[in-house]
Amino acid sequence: MTSIKPLPDLEDPLTRPFWDATRNGRLVMPECLTCGYLQWPPERVCPECQSRGLRWCEVPAAGTLWSYAVYHRALEPAFADDIPYVVGLIEVDDVNRKMYGIMTDDESALEIGARVRGIFVPATDEVTFVRWQIDDASPAEQASS
Amino acid sequence: MRPGAQVAIAGVGATEQGEIPDESPEEIAVRAAVAALADAGIDKASVDGLITCKAALSTHGTDEGMGPLLGINPAYSTTLDYGMGSFSLHLAAMAIQAGLATTVLLTYGTNARSSRTSFSRPIGGSSDWLRLAGLVHVAGPASMAVRRHMHLYGTTEEQLGWVSVAQREWAQMNPLAVFRTPMTIDDYLAQPYIVAPLRRADLTVISDGGAAVVVTTAERARDLAKKPVHVLGIAQQSAIRNEQNPEKLMRPWLAEIASRLYAAAGVGPDQIDLAYLQDGTSVWVLQMLEQYGFCGIGEGGPFLADGNTKPGGRLPVNTHGGQLSESYTHNWMHLYEAVRQLRGECGDRQVPNARVALHAQTHDFWKGAATLLSTETNQ
């Protein structure tokens, strides 16, 4: 049995569009309607021009593994059954933004700079998480980043 | 301008560190304050400034809470959420230079161990996204930072281990330290991972304890009981855009603090005899050795493995054992130790002829601050 994972607050209007998109298999980030700054993580005011108003844009569910943490201790009890579990920090393609997410691969398969792709894993009827896995079909950037 | 040049530390005090089960953070802080005033040789009646620091992750330790226990009505008082020694010290220097106060008492007390404070929470803002990804506790992002360092520069787990092993060597000579049992590099490598590649010894002790500092003008300090320890320079960098900062986990903005600090004090890394680098994790020490210019970027691993930071090394680091071996006091005991080393009071672990100390810290992935301290002035 898997423990119940923390779930996002779907009542939060700021982030609701993100979860609506993942349920439909799309990864999105908000862009400022005034200056076009791409926000990650989302904020209620644009950090560049202090305007309000966002448009959610699809970004590639693909990227490069910047680094990762391998949890051998259930510091968050909800993840106790998953130990050891891996959290990756992904540089998302094309947008120069980084995103944290659970990696589905074993630690032995991981390498910084590896190509990864997002997969959409339903947790409840309403919430679909983005998990990340090594994309063997796509060559790693050599000593890139 | 040398912002800190006319301010000095006149006294320091500390309680025992470890478990203090029957005292509140305020009671612990009061005991440290009494010790610091006695060290300076002044009566509480001459304290006209009080800057308290809240116990980590609690509402304890405000100036309103401390006033009735200390029995003082200073002209100026305030509380910092996360004073961490550095921020409290800098604010005291500003208060003195602005004329708000002449003699400022800084206090800190925590019962984080006895109160079973939980640290399994997301660190560094944007907490919902971190929580959903299971990225809790400072060990998570710290492990990402050091794995990246290993990838970029070839740093090894053994090299990182020398942070904790060296500090344990120091702690064995410090009666206040919680962890004093010998630890070799093989012992370190045999420890299981908590969040790989970090082990237990890479993460802070959680303990109870208090520390206090008396800050005053250099002029007044000259007439007090102990040799004054002068503030040669101070610098900070907030980095509060947090996740929006590129390479946030590597904390490259620490180098901005270093350059401002060295310019303010007219002192460079070659002239620093002792370094007190706040060590919530060992990774912070690795990063600060590089960003403060003691070695090149990427050279921290070999610098540590060469034994530079341990007893007898070229740059003694955290000579009390730091947060990895001595206690969980968010850089306060680093300040206590720096002052006592500069005054030549550290017994078996005294570093001979130590003249200039760096005291530096960050609040996780933002809010860095650093101070240069010396028994000599730079004027």
Tab-separated table of C-alpha atoms in Angstrom, chain A residues 1-6 71-83 85, chain B residues 118-122 130-131 133-137:
chain	number	residue	atom	x	y	z
A	1	MET	CA	0.000	0.000	0.000
A	2	THR	CA	1.222	3.460	-0.824
A	3	SER	CA	0.831	6.272	1.679
A	4	ILE	CA	-1.354	9.196	0.724
A	5	LYS	CA	0.804	11.857	-0.828
A	6	PRO	CA	0.348	15.564	-0.176
A	71	TYR	CA	15.958	10.167	0.069
A	72	HIS	CA	17.002	7.185	2.185
A	73	ARG	CA	15.034	8.394	5.191
A	74	ALA	CA	11.309	9.162	5.306
A	75	LEU	CA	11.756	12.780	6.294
A	76	GLU	CA	8.257	13.276	4.841
A	77	PRO	CA	6.216	10.367	6.248
A	78	ALA	CA	3.864	10.333	3.243
A	79	PHE	CA	6.769	9.088	1.135
A	80	ALA	CA	7.832	6.363	3.598
A	81	ASP	CA	6.778	3.501	1.347
A	82	ASP	CA	8.807	4.889	-1.530
A	83	ILE	CA	12.192	4.948	0.221
A	85	TYR	CA	12.921	7.889	-3.617
B	118	SER	CA	10.209	19.031	13.438
B	119	PHE	CA	12.532	20.028	10.633
B	120	SER	CA	10.892	17.855	7.980
B	121	ARG	CA	9.424	20.736	6.077
B	122	PRO	CA	10.213	22.326	2.754
B	130	LEU	CA	8.604	21.407	-2.781
B	131	ARG	CA	6.188	19.586	-0.487
B	133	ALA	CA	7.703	16.729	-4.770
B	134	GLY	CA	8.703	15.219	-1.423
B	135	LEU	CA	11.582	17.683	-1.174
B	136	VAL	CA	11.469	18.235	2.574
B	137	HIS	CA	14.210	19.046	5.089
